[in-house]
PDB file of C-alpha atoms in Angstrom:
ATOM      1  CA  ALA A   1      93.431 190.634  -8.119  1.00 45.00           C
ATOM      2  CA  ALA A   2      91.189 189.171 -10.787  1.00 48.00           C
ATOM      3  CA  ASP A   3      91.838 185.600 -11.914  1.00 58.00           C
ATOM      4  CA  LEU A   4      92.531 186.075 -15.651  1.00 56.00           C
ATOM      5  CA  THR A   5      92.836 182.323 -16.250  1.00 72.00           C
ATOM      6  CA  ILE A   6      89.040 182.094 -16.297  1.00 74.00           C
ATOM      7  CA  LEU A   7      88.678 184.762 -19.014  1.00 70.00           C
ATOM      8  CA  PRO A   8      88.724 182.346 -22.001  1.00 75.00           C
ATOM      9  CA  GLY A   9      86.054 180.217 -20.347  1.00 79.00           C
ATOM     10  CA  LEU A  10      83.864 183.304 -20.068  1.00 82.00           C
ATOM     11  CA  MET A  11      84.605 184.900 -23.438  1.00 89.00           C
ATOM     12  CA  VAL A  12      84.791 181.973 -25.887  1.00 91.00           C
ATOM     13  CA  PRO A  13      81.075 181.069 -25.509  1.00 92.00           C
ATOM     14  CA  LEU A  14      80.232 184.724 -26.182  1.00 94.00           C
ATOM     15  CA  LEU A  15      82.458 185.151 -29.230  1.00 95.00           C
ATOM     16  CA  PRO A  16      80.047 183.598 -31.807  1.00 96.00           C
ATOM     17  CA  ALA A  17      77.410 186.184 -30.876  1.00 96.00           C
ATOM     18  CA  ILE A  18      80.013 188.960 -31.044  1.00 96.00           C
ATOM     19  CA  PHE A  19      81.151 187.751 -34.470  1.00 97.00           C
ATOM     20  CA  GLU A  20      77.508 187.700 -35.560  1.00 97.00           C
ATOM     21  CA  GLY A  21      77.315 191.364 -34.590  1.00 97.00           C
ATOM     22  CA  LEU A  22      79.669 192.132 -37.480  1.00 97.00           C
ATOM     23  CA  THR A  23      76.718 191.629 -39.823  1.00 97.00           C
ATOM     24  CA  ASP A  24      74.553 194.216 -38.052  1.00 96.00           C
ATOM     25  CA  PRO A  25      73.390 196.976 -40.453  1.00 96.00           C
ATOM     26  CA  ASP A  26      74.162 199.406 -37.627  1.00 97.00           C
ATOM     27  CA  LYS A  27      77.792 200.243 -38.494  1.00 95.00           C
ATOM     28  CA  GLU A  28      78.506 201.575 -35.011  1.00 96.00           C
ATOM     29  CA  HIS A  29      77.434 198.320 -33.386  1.00 96.00           C
ATOM     30  CA  ALA A  30      79.376 196.281 -35.946  1.00 97.00           C
ATOM     31  CA  GLY A  31      82.435 198.445 -35.262  1.00 97.00           C
ATOM     32  CA  HIS A  32      82.176 197.822 -31.526  1.00 97.00           C
ATOM     33  CA  CYS A  33      81.976 194.061 -32.169  1.00 97.00           C
ATOM     34  CA  CYS A  34      85.082 194.253 -34.358  1.00 97.00           C
ATOM     35  CA  ALA A  35      86.960 196.126 -31.615  1.00 97.00           C
ATOM     36  CA  VAL A  36      85.972 193.532 -28.982  1.00 95.00           C
ATOM     37  CA  ILE A  37      87.130 190.652 -31.206  1.00 96.00           C
ATOM     38  CA  GLU A  38      90.475 192.328 -31.881  1.00 95.00           C
ATOM     39  CA  SER A  39      90.914 193.059 -28.178  1.00 93.00           C
ATOM     40  CA  CYS A  40      90.227 189.428 -27.296  1.00 93.00           C
ATOM     41  CA  SER A  41      92.748 188.151 -29.827  1.00 93.00           C
ATOM     42  CA  GLN A  42      95.423 190.492 -28.451  1.00 92.00           C
ATOM     43  CA  THR A  43      94.825 190.085 -24.709  1.00 90.00           C
ATOM     44  CA  MET A  44      93.165 186.727 -24.046  1.00 91.00           C
ATOM     45  CA  ASP A  45      95.526 183.886 -23.142  1.00 92.00           C
ATOM     46  CA  ILE A  46      94.764 180.181 -23.193  1.00 92.00           C
ATOM     47  CA  HIS A  47      95.563 178.269 -19.984  1.00 90.00           C
ATOM     48  CA  SER A  48      94.354 174.709 -20.590  1.00 91.00           C
ATOM     49  CA  ASP A  49      93.664 172.125 -23.289  1.00 94.00           C
ATOM     50  CA  SER A  50      89.938 172.418 -22.681  1.00 93.00           C
ATOM     51  CA  GLN A  51      90.059 176.174 -23.303  1.00 92.00           C
ATOM     52  CA  ALA A  52      92.145 175.606 -26.450  1.00 94.00           C
ATOM     53  CA  GLU A  53      89.691 172.985 -27.724  1.00 96.00           C
ATOM     54  CA  ALA A  54      86.702 175.273 -27.116  1.00 95.00           C
ATOM     55  CA  LEU A  55      88.431 178.126 -28.950  1.00 95.00           C
ATOM     56  CA  VAL A  56      89.435 176.032 -31.962  1.00 97.00           C
ATOM     57  CA  VAL A  57      86.018 174.373 -32.292  1.00 97.00           C
ATOM     58  CA  MET A  58      84.375 177.799 -32.178  1.00 96.00           C
ATOM     59  CA  ALA A  59      86.740 179.116 -34.853  1.00 97.00           C
ATOM     60  CA  GLU A  60      86.174 176.097 -37.106  1.00 97.00           C
ATOM     61  CA  ARG A  61      82.415 176.583 -36.917  1.00 97.00           C
ATOM     62  CA  LEU A  62      82.723 180.255 -37.775  1.00 97.00           C
ATOM     63  CA  GLY A  63      84.907 179.299 -40.733  1.00 97.00           C
ATOM     64  CA  SER A  64      81.815 177.953 -42.496  1.00 96.00           C
ATOM     65  CA  SER A  65      79.673 181.017 -41.738  1.00 97.00           C
ATOM     66  CA  ALA A  66      77.533 182.328 -44.603  1.00 97.00           C
ATOM     67  CA  SER A  67      78.753 185.860 -43.850  1.00 97.00           C
ATOM     68  CA  TRP A  68      81.997 186.908 -45.539  1.00 97.00           C
ATOM     69  CA  ARG A  69      82.429 189.607 -42.902  1.00 97.00           C
ATOM     70  CA  ILE A  70      82.569 186.963 -40.185  1.00 98.00           C
ATOM     71  CA  ARG A  71      85.007 184.827 -42.160  1.00 98.00           C
ATOM     72  CA  ASN A  72      87.121 187.888 -42.903  1.00 98.00           C
ATOM     73  CA  GLN A  73      87.424 188.904 -39.236  1.00 97.00           C
ATOM     74  CA  LEU A  74      88.017 185.274 -38.312  1.00 98.00           C
ATOM     75  CA  CYS A  75      91.192 185.256 -40.429  1.00 97.00           C
ATOM     76  CA  ARG A  76      92.633 188.085 -38.331  1.00 97.00           C
ATOM     77  CA  PHE A  77      91.470 186.537 -35.054  1.00 97.00           C
ATOM     78  CA  ALA A  78      92.835 183.069 -35.847  1.00 97.00           C
ATOM     79  CA  GLY A  79      96.121 184.466 -37.137  1.00 96.00           C
ATOM     80  CA  VAL A  80      96.781 186.551 -34.023  1.00 96.00           C
ATOM     81  CA  MET A  81      95.766 183.725 -31.686  1.00 95.00           C
ATOM     82  CA  LYS A  82      98.009 181.300 -33.587  1.00 95.00           C
ATOM     83  CA  LEU A  83     100.996 183.627 -33.143  1.00 95.00           C
ATOM     84  CA  ARG A  84     100.335 184.678 -29.535  1.00 94.00           C
ATOM     85  CA  GLN A  85      99.472 181.256 -28.141  1.00 94.00           C
ATOM     86  CA  VAL A  86     102.452 179.268 -29.448  1.00 92.00           C
ATOM     87  CA  SER A  87     103.636 178.586 -25.906  1.00 92.00           C
ATOM     88  CA  ASN A  88     100.147 178.112 -24.436  1.00 93.00           C
ATOM     89  CA  MET A  89      98.389 175.807 -26.904  1.00 94.00           C
ATOM     90  CA  GLY A  90      99.340 172.294 -27.948  1.00 95.00           C
ATOM     91  CA  ALA A  91     100.723 171.526 -31.404  1.00 95.00           C
ATOM     92  CA  ALA A  92      97.502 169.837 -32.535  1.00 97.00           C
ATOM     93  CA  HIS A  93      95.379 172.901 -31.748  1.00 97.00           C
ATOM     94  CA  LEU A  94      97.889 175.234 -33.405  1.00 96.00           C
ATOM     95  CA  ARG A  95      97.848 173.063 -36.548  1.00 96.00           C
ATOM     96  CA  ARG A  96      94.053 173.238 -36.650  1.00 97.00           C
ATOM     97  CA  LEU A  97      94.113 177.034 -36.487  1.00 97.00           C
ATOM     98  CA  GLU A  98      96.703 177.074 -39.266  1.00 97.00           C
ATOM     99  CA  ALA A  99      94.620 174.656 -41.361  1.00 97.00           C
ATOM    100  CA  LEU A 100      91.596 176.903 -40.885  1.00 97.00           C
ATOM    101  CA  ILE A 101      93.521 179.887 -42.267  1.00 98.00           C
ATOM    102  CA  ILE A 102      94.854 177.848 -45.197  1.00 97.00           C
ATOM    103  CA  GLY A 103      91.303 176.743 -45.978  1.00 96.00           C
ATOM    104  CA  LEU A 104      90.140 180.364 -46.078  1.00 97.00           C
ATOM    105  CA  LEU A 105      92.813 181.158 -48.688  1.00 97.00           C
ATOM    106  CA  GLY A 106      90.396 179.662 -51.216  1.00 96.00           C
ATOM    107  CA  ASP A 107      87.299 181.498 -49.999  1.00 96.00           C
ATOM    108  CA  ASP A 108      84.729 182.629 -52.571  1.00 94.00           C
ATOM    109  CA  VAL A 109      85.258 186.280 -51.561  1.00 96.00           C
ATOM    110  CA  ARG A 110      88.510 187.976 -52.548  1.00 96.00           C
ATOM    111  CA  GLU A 111      88.607 190.121 -49.375  1.00 97.00           C
ATOM    112  CA  VAL A 112      88.583 186.979 -47.222  1.00 97.00           C
ATOM    113  CA  GLN A 113      91.284 185.383 -49.364  1.00 97.00           C
ATOM    114  CA  ASP A 114      93.516 188.428 -48.996  1.00 97.00           C
ATOM    115  CA  CYS A 115      92.990 188.585 -45.233  1.00 97.00           C
ATOM    116  CA  ALA A 116      93.846 184.880 -44.923  1.00 98.00           C
ATOM    117  CA  ARG A 117      96.945 185.464 -47.064  1.00 97.00           C
ATOM    118  CA  SER A 118      98.080 188.267 -44.748  1.00 97.00           C
ATOM    119  CA  ALA A 119      97.571 186.042 -41.699  1.00 97.00           C
ATOM    120  CA  MET A 120      99.459 183.215 -43.389  1.00 97.00           C
ATOM    121  CA  GLY A 121     102.290 185.564 -44.284  1.00 96.00           C
ATOM    122  CA  LEU A 122     102.668 186.593 -40.642  1.00 95.00           C
ATOM    123  CA  ILE A 123     102.709 182.946 -39.587  1.00 96.00           C
ATOM    124  CA  ILE A 124     105.473 182.201 -42.103  1.00 96.00           C
ATOM    125  CA  THR A 125     107.466 185.235 -40.985  1.00 94.00           C
ATOM    126  CA  ALA A 126     107.306 184.197 -37.319  1.00 94.00           C
ATOM    127  CA  ALA A 127     107.856 180.457 -37.915  1.00 94.00           C
ATOM    128  CA  ASP A 128     111.130 178.664 -37.267  1.00 93.00           C
ATOM    129  CA  ASP A 129     113.139 177.181 -40.140  1.00 93.00           C
ATOM    130  CA  GLU A 130     111.682 173.683 -39.848  1.00 95.00           C
ATOM    131  CA  HIS A 131     108.113 174.979 -39.858  1.00 95.00           C
ATOM    132  CA  VAL A 132     108.831 177.166 -42.892  1.00 95.00           C
ATOM    133  CA  LYS A 133     110.310 174.176 -44.726  1.00 95.00           C
ATOM    134  CA  ARG A 134     107.157 172.137 -44.032  1.00 95.00           C
ATOM    135  CA  LEU A 135     104.911 174.943 -45.242  1.00 96.00           C
ATOM    136  CA  VAL A 136     107.004 175.504 -48.375  1.00 95.00           C
ATOM    137  CA  SER A 137     106.916 171.796 -49.197  1.00 95.00           C
ATOM    138  CA  SER A 138     103.153 171.631 -48.628  1.00 95.00           C
ATOM    139  CA  PHE A 139     102.411 174.755 -50.690  1.00 96.00           C
ATOM    140  CA  MET A 140     104.669 173.713 -53.585  1.00 95.00           C
ATOM    141  CA  GLU A 141     103.130 170.226 -53.680  1.00 95.00           C
ATOM    142  CA  MET A 142      99.601 171.644 -53.563  1.00 94.00           C
ATOM    143  CA  ALA A 143     100.346 174.148 -56.338  1.00 93.00           C
ATOM    144  CA  THR A 144     101.995 171.555 -58.571  1.00 93.00           C
ATOM    145  CA  LYS A 145      99.019 169.251 -58.127  1.00 92.00           C
ATOM    146  CA  SER A 146      96.555 172.019 -59.040  1.00 87.00           C
ATOM    147  CA  LEU A 147      98.423 172.592 -62.312  1.00 86.00           C
ATOM    148  CA  GLY A 148      98.203 168.891 -63.127  1.00 77.00           C
ATOM    149  CA  VAL A 149      94.456 168.840 -62.465  1.00 64.00           C
ATOM    150  CA  ALA A 150      93.994 171.881 -64.717  1.00 52.00           C
ATOM    151  CA  LYS A 151      95.784 170.190 -67.638  1.00 54.00           C
ATOM    152  CA  LYS A 152      93.827 166.952 -67.182  1.00 54.00           C
ATOM    153  CA  ARG A 153      90.467 168.756 -67.119  1.00 52.00           C
ATOM    154  CA  LYS A 154      91.401 170.746 -70.231  1.00 53.00           C
ATOM    155  CA  ARG A 155      92.103 167.510 -72.143  1.00 51.00           C
ATOM    156  CA  LYS A 156      88.783 166.031 -71.007  1.00 50.00           C
ATOM    157  CA  ALA A 157      86.884 169.160 -72.101  1.00 49.00           C
ATOM    158  CA  THR A 158      88.529 169.010 -75.540  1.00 52.00           C
ATOM    159  CA  LYS A 159      87.600 165.346 -75.997  1.00 52.00           C
ATOM    160  CA  ALA A 160      84.007 166.008 -74.906  1.00 48.00           C
ATOM    161  CA  ALA A 161      83.675 168.855 -77.407  1.00 50.00           C
ATOM    162  CA  GLU A 162      85.066 166.677 -80.204  1.00 51.00           C
ATOM    163  CA  SER A 163      82.703 163.840 -79.293  1.00 52.00           C
ATOM    164  CA  ALA A 164      79.700 166.170 -79.286  1.00 48.00           C
ATOM    165  CA  ALA A 165      80.668 167.501 -82.698  1.00 50.00           C
ATOM    166  CA  VAL A 166      80.880 163.979 -84.128  1.00 52.00           C
ATOM    167  CA  ASP A 167      77.680 162.678 -82.529  1.00 53.00           C
ATOM    168  CA  GLY A 168      75.541 165.590 -83.692  1.00 51.00           C
ATOM    169  CA  GLY A 169      72.014 166.120 -82.442  1.00 48.00           C
ATOM    170  CA  GLY A 170      69.150 163.749 -81.813  1.00 51.00           C
ATOM    171  CA  PRO A 171      66.543 162.409 -84.266  1.00 54.00           C
ATOM    172  CA  THR A 172      64.899 164.956 -86.541  1.00 54.00           C
ATOM    173  CA  GLY A 173      61.821 164.991 -88.710  1.00 53.00           C
ATOM    174  CA  THR A 174      58.079 165.271 -88.253  1.00 56.00           C
ATOM    175  CA  ASN A 175      57.141 161.587 -88.261  1.00 60.00           C
ATOM    176  CA  VAL A 176      57.810 160.915 -84.591  1.00 60.00           C
ATOM    177  CA  GLU A 177      56.043 157.988 -82.903  1.00 67.00           C
ATOM    178  CA  PRO A 178      53.965 158.785 -79.778  1.00 74.00           C
ATOM    179  CA  GLU A 179      55.997 158.083 -76.647  1.00 74.00           C
ATOM    180  CA  SER A 180      54.940 155.061 -74.596  1.00 80.00           C
ATOM    181  CA  GLU A 181      54.689 155.157 -70.805  1.00 80.00           C
ATOM    182  CA  GLU A 182      57.803 153.001 -70.510  1.00 83.00           C
ATOM    183  CA  ALA A 183      59.738 155.296 -72.839  1.00 82.00           C
ATOM    184  CA  ALA A 184      58.517 158.390 -70.975  1.00 81.00           C
ATOM    185  CA  ALA A 185      59.601 156.883 -67.661  1.00 82.00           C
ATOM    186  CA  ALA A 186      62.982 155.948 -69.096  1.00 83.00           C
ATOM    187  CA  ARG A 187      63.416 159.444 -70.516  1.00 84.00           C
ATOM    188  CA  ALA A 188      62.469 161.050 -67.176  1.00 84.00           C
ATOM    189  CA  LYS A 189      64.975 158.810 -65.390  1.00 84.00           C
ATOM    190  CA  ALA A 190      67.688 159.671 -67.886  1.00 84.00           C
ATOM    191  CA  GLU A 191      66.956 163.386 -67.511  1.00 85.00           C
ATOM    192  CA  ALA A 192      67.116 163.113 -63.711  1.00 84.00           C
ATOM    193  CA  GLU A 193      70.420 161.243 -63.915  1.00 83.00           C
ATOM    194  CA  ALA A 194      71.782 163.837 -66.355  1.00 86.00           C
ATOM    195  CA  LYS A 195      70.750 166.649 -64.000  1.00 85.00           C
ATOM    196  CA  ALA A 196      72.411 164.924 -61.031  1.00 84.00           C
ATOM    197  CA  ALA A 197      75.561 164.353 -63.080  1.00 85.00           C
ATOM    198  CA  LYS A 198      75.615 168.014 -64.120  1.00 84.00           C
ATOM    199  CA  GLU A 199      75.240 169.172 -60.514  1.00 80.00           C
ATOM    200  CA  ALA A 200      78.018 166.818 -59.425  1.00 82.00           C
ATOM    201  CA  LYS A 201      80.236 168.164 -62.195  1.00 80.00           C
ATOM    202  CA  GLU A 202      79.537 171.745 -61.117  1.00 77.00           C
ATOM    203  CA  ARG A 203      80.404 170.889 -57.492  1.00 79.00           C
ATOM    204  CA  LYS A 204      83.614 169.239 -58.642  1.00 82.00           C
ATOM    205  CA  GLU A 205      84.510 172.257 -60.780  1.00 83.00           C
ATOM    206  CA  LYS A 206      83.930 174.546 -57.794  1.00 83.00           C
ATOM    207  CA  GLU A 207      86.216 172.368 -55.667  1.00 87.00           C
ATOM    208  CA  VAL A 208      88.901 172.511 -58.365  1.00 87.00           C
ATOM    209  CA  GLN A 209      88.603 176.293 -58.637  1.00 89.00           C
ATOM    210  CA  ARG A 210      88.868 176.616 -54.860  1.00 91.00           C
ATOM    211  CA  ALA A 211      91.976 174.404 -54.819  1.00 92.00           C
ATOM    212  CA  ARG A 212      93.568 176.553 -57.527  1.00 93.00           C
ATOM    213  CA  ILE A 213      92.934 179.814 -55.681  1.00 95.00           C
ATOM    214  CA  THR A 214      94.150 178.250 -52.425  1.00 96.00           C
ATOM    215  CA  SER A 215      97.394 177.255 -54.153  1.00 95.00           C
ATOM    216  CA  VAL A 216      97.878 180.700 -55.689  1.00 96.00           C
ATOM    217  CA  GLN A 217      97.181 182.547 -52.439  1.00 97.00           C
ATOM    218  CA  ALA A 218      99.426 180.163 -50.484  1.00 97.00           C
ATOM    219  CA  LEU A 219     102.351 180.808 -52.829  1.00 97.00           C
ATOM    220  CA  SER A 220     101.568 184.522 -52.715  1.00 97.00           C
ATOM    221  CA  ALA A 221     101.726 184.445 -48.909  1.00 97.00           C
ATOM    222  CA  LEU A 222     105.099 182.723 -49.131  1.00 96.00           C
ATOM    223  CA  VAL A 223     106.520 185.296 -51.556  1.00 96.00           C
ATOM    224  CA  LEU A 224     105.177 188.293 -49.647  1.00 96.00           C
ATOM    225  CA  ALA A 225     106.423 186.942 -46.304  1.00 96.00           C
ATOM    226  CA  PHE A 226     109.962 187.942 -47.336  1.00 94.00           C
ATOM    227  CA  PRO A 227     109.675 191.563 -48.520  1.00 92.00           C
ATOM    228  CA  TYR A 228     113.434 192.275 -48.560  1.00 92.00           C
ATOM    229  CA  ASP A 229     115.126 188.859 -48.640  1.00 92.00           C
ATOM    230  CA  VAL A 230     115.285 186.038 -51.158  1.00 94.00           C
ATOM    231  CA  PRO A 231     115.537 182.718 -49.296  1.00 94.00           C
ATOM    232  CA  PRO A 232     116.263 179.603 -51.399  1.00 93.00           C
ATOM    233  CA  ALA A 233     112.580 178.621 -51.566  1.00 93.00           C
ATOM    234  CA  LEU A 234     111.494 181.902 -53.141  1.00 95.00           C
ATOM    235  CA  PRO A 235     112.772 181.621 -56.775  1.00 95.00           C
ATOM    236  CA  PRO A 236     111.076 178.215 -57.374  1.00 96.00           C
ATOM    237  CA  ALA A 237     107.897 179.506 -55.734  1.00 96.00           C
ATOM    238  CA  ILE A 238     107.866 182.570 -57.988  1.00 96.00           C
ATOM    239  CA  ALA A 239     108.353 180.435 -61.100  1.00 95.00           C
ATOM    240  CA  LEU A 240     105.553 178.065 -60.040  1.00 96.00           C
ATOM    241  CA  LEU A 241     103.269 180.963 -59.156  1.00 96.00           C
ATOM    242  CA  ALA A 242     103.808 182.471 -62.609  1.00 95.00           C
ATOM    243  CA  ARG A 243     102.522 179.260 -64.215  1.00 94.00           C
ATOM    244  CA  HIS A 244      99.211 179.670 -62.374  1.00 95.00           C
ATOM    245  CA  SER A 245      98.537 183.026 -64.009  1.00 93.00           C
ATOM    246  CA  ALA A 246      96.909 181.389 -67.027  1.00 90.00           C
ATOM    247  CA  LEU A 247      94.441 179.308 -64.990  1.00 90.00           C
ATOM    248  CA  SER A 248      91.822 182.039 -64.518  1.00 90.00           C
ATOM    249  CA  PRO A 249      91.394 185.824 -64.391  1.00 93.00           C
ATOM    250  CA  ALA A 250      91.174 185.609 -60.590  1.00 93.00           C
ATOM    251  CA  ALA A 251      94.463 183.721 -60.375  1.00 94.00           C
ATOM    252  CA  ASP A 252      96.105 186.127 -62.811  1.00 94.00           C
ATOM    253  CA  ALA A 253      95.067 189.135 -60.683  1.00 95.00           C
ATOM    254  CA  ILE A 254      96.584 187.583 -57.558  1.00 96.00           C
ATOM    255  CA  VAL A 255      99.824 186.679 -59.355  1.00 96.00           C
ATOM    256  CA  ARG A 256     100.218 190.182 -60.779  1.00 95.00           C
ATOM    257  CA  HIS A 257      99.537 191.808 -57.399  1.00 95.00           C
ATOM    258  CA  THR A 258     102.126 189.559 -55.757  1.00 96.00           C
ATOM    259  CA  PHE A 259     104.793 190.187 -58.381  1.00 95.00           C
ATOM    260  CA  THR A 260     104.186 193.940 -58.341  1.00 95.00           C
ATOM    261  CA  ASP A 261     104.703 194.011 -54.576  1.00 96.00           C
ATOM    262  CA  PHE A 262     107.768 191.779 -54.853  1.00 95.00           C
ATOM    263  CA  LYS A 263     109.274 194.084 -57.487  1.00 92.00           C
ATOM    264  CA  ARG A 264     108.658 197.131 -55.308  1.00 94.00           C
ATOM    265  CA  THR A 265     110.188 195.697 -52.115  1.00 94.00           C
ATOM    266  CA  HIS A 266     113.237 194.107 -53.765  1.00 94.00           C
ATOM    267  CA  ALA A 267     114.211 196.943 -56.099  1.00 93.00           C
ATOM    268  CA  ASP A 268     117.000 198.375 -53.927  1.00 93.00           C
ATOM    269  CA  LEU A 269     118.972 195.132 -53.529  1.00 93.00           C
ATOM    270  CA  TRP A 270     118.097 193.505 -56.821  1.00 90.00           C
ATOM    271  CA  GLU A 271     121.578 193.692 -58.360  1.00 90.00           C
ATOM    272  CA  ARG A 272     122.785 191.297 -55.670  1.00 92.00           C
ATOM    273  CA  GLN A 273     119.612 189.252 -55.209  1.00 93.00           C
ATOM    274  CA  ARG A 274     119.143 188.517 -58.910  1.00 90.00           C
ATOM    275  CA  GLU A 275     122.084 186.112 -58.733  1.00 92.00           C
ATOM    276  CA  LEU A 276     119.924 183.821 -56.609  1.00 94.00           C
ATOM    277  CA  PHE A 277     117.535 183.229 -59.549  1.00 94.00           C
ATOM    278  CA  GLN A 278     117.991 180.963 -62.527  1.00 94.00           C
ATOM    279  CA  ARG A 279     117.395 182.440 -65.967  1.00 94.00           C
ATOM    280  CA  GLU A 280     114.095 180.636 -66.510  1.00 95.00           C
ATOM    281  CA  GLN A 281     112.820 181.810 -63.130  1.00 94.00           C
ATOM    282  CA  LEU A 282     113.522 185.431 -64.028  1.00 93.00           C
ATOM    283  CA  ASP A 283     111.897 184.900 -67.422  1.00 93.00           C
ATOM    284  CA  ALA A 284     108.762 183.546 -65.733  1.00 93.00           C
ATOM    285  CA  PHE A 285     108.579 186.686 -63.605  1.00 92.00           C
ATOM    286  CA  ASN A 286     109.156 189.008 -66.557  1.00 89.00           C
ATOM    287  CA  ASP A 287     106.550 187.276 -68.712  1.00 91.00           C
ATOM    288  CA  ILE A 288     103.935 188.228 -66.140  1.00 91.00           C
ATOM    289  CA  MET A 289     105.149 191.750 -65.451  1.00 83.00           C
ATOM    290  CA  VAL A 290     105.741 192.572 -69.125  1.00 70.00           C
ATOM    291  CA  SER A 291     108.826 194.607 -68.311  1.00 47.00           C
ATOM    292  CA  PRO A 292     111.664 192.693 -70.006  1.00 44.00           C
ATOM    293  CA  ASP A 293     114.309 195.278 -69.144  1.00 44.00           C
ATOM    294  CA  TYR A 294     113.753 195.129 -65.371  1.00 45.00           C
ATOM    295  CA  PHE A 295     115.297 191.748 -64.601  1.00 47.00           C
ATOM    296  CA  CYS A 296     117.447 191.296 -67.707  1.00 44.00           C
TER     297      CYS A 296
END
């Protein structure tokens, strides 16, 4: 009989090239690569720490791929491996796979975000109570922090606009002295510093936007992980998720999708489950759905 314990050692080094095949313009070849990756995630077992380390390192590298198709398939692969290898991989490696999926919740591409959310939802569904509590605490803290950052940045933007309005423009008129070499050098330095500051601000804004989307998708995964039940963590999560709707059009779209699905899956038992919500939590839901008679 074949020794299947050596399979990860043979396949893991090949997986990056197979993932790369997902970007092939030849759809048939890309489809074959997708099938191989899914087969590996469903049949390949890890038998040692060295195999687990090689797998996780490979996945982490693919997580920064420039191709959204690779990142998208990676969400599925990492999610299935995380669930199937609970008894084969150490806690540290499992946490790294989970962290990779959480990081992809804030991906620039909506398809990757949604795939990561689905993988995270499966992880929550299969997790034990203690693990769910840790995830809920982490997601709620992350989402609350993102709201605080949004308010702080809004205040700063308002102050900057007011300051610009007061300061007005630069010197005007036609009698302008010729610029000396020292002044030209100083101006060039100031312009370079202003450009660097602008680029740093744009990077920071991108990081903030990513953190917001990560928070929204994480809460969405939590809500959608319980399609027919309402555990104690769900009402506060729904109320907090509703507050993120105003952060951006992208966040609003995710919130509305989540609430629409929640409404659909909980309709049959709502008369009993509604008692688990506080009035303000139901109001937060209704304000998003714009259907005041549904949960009243």
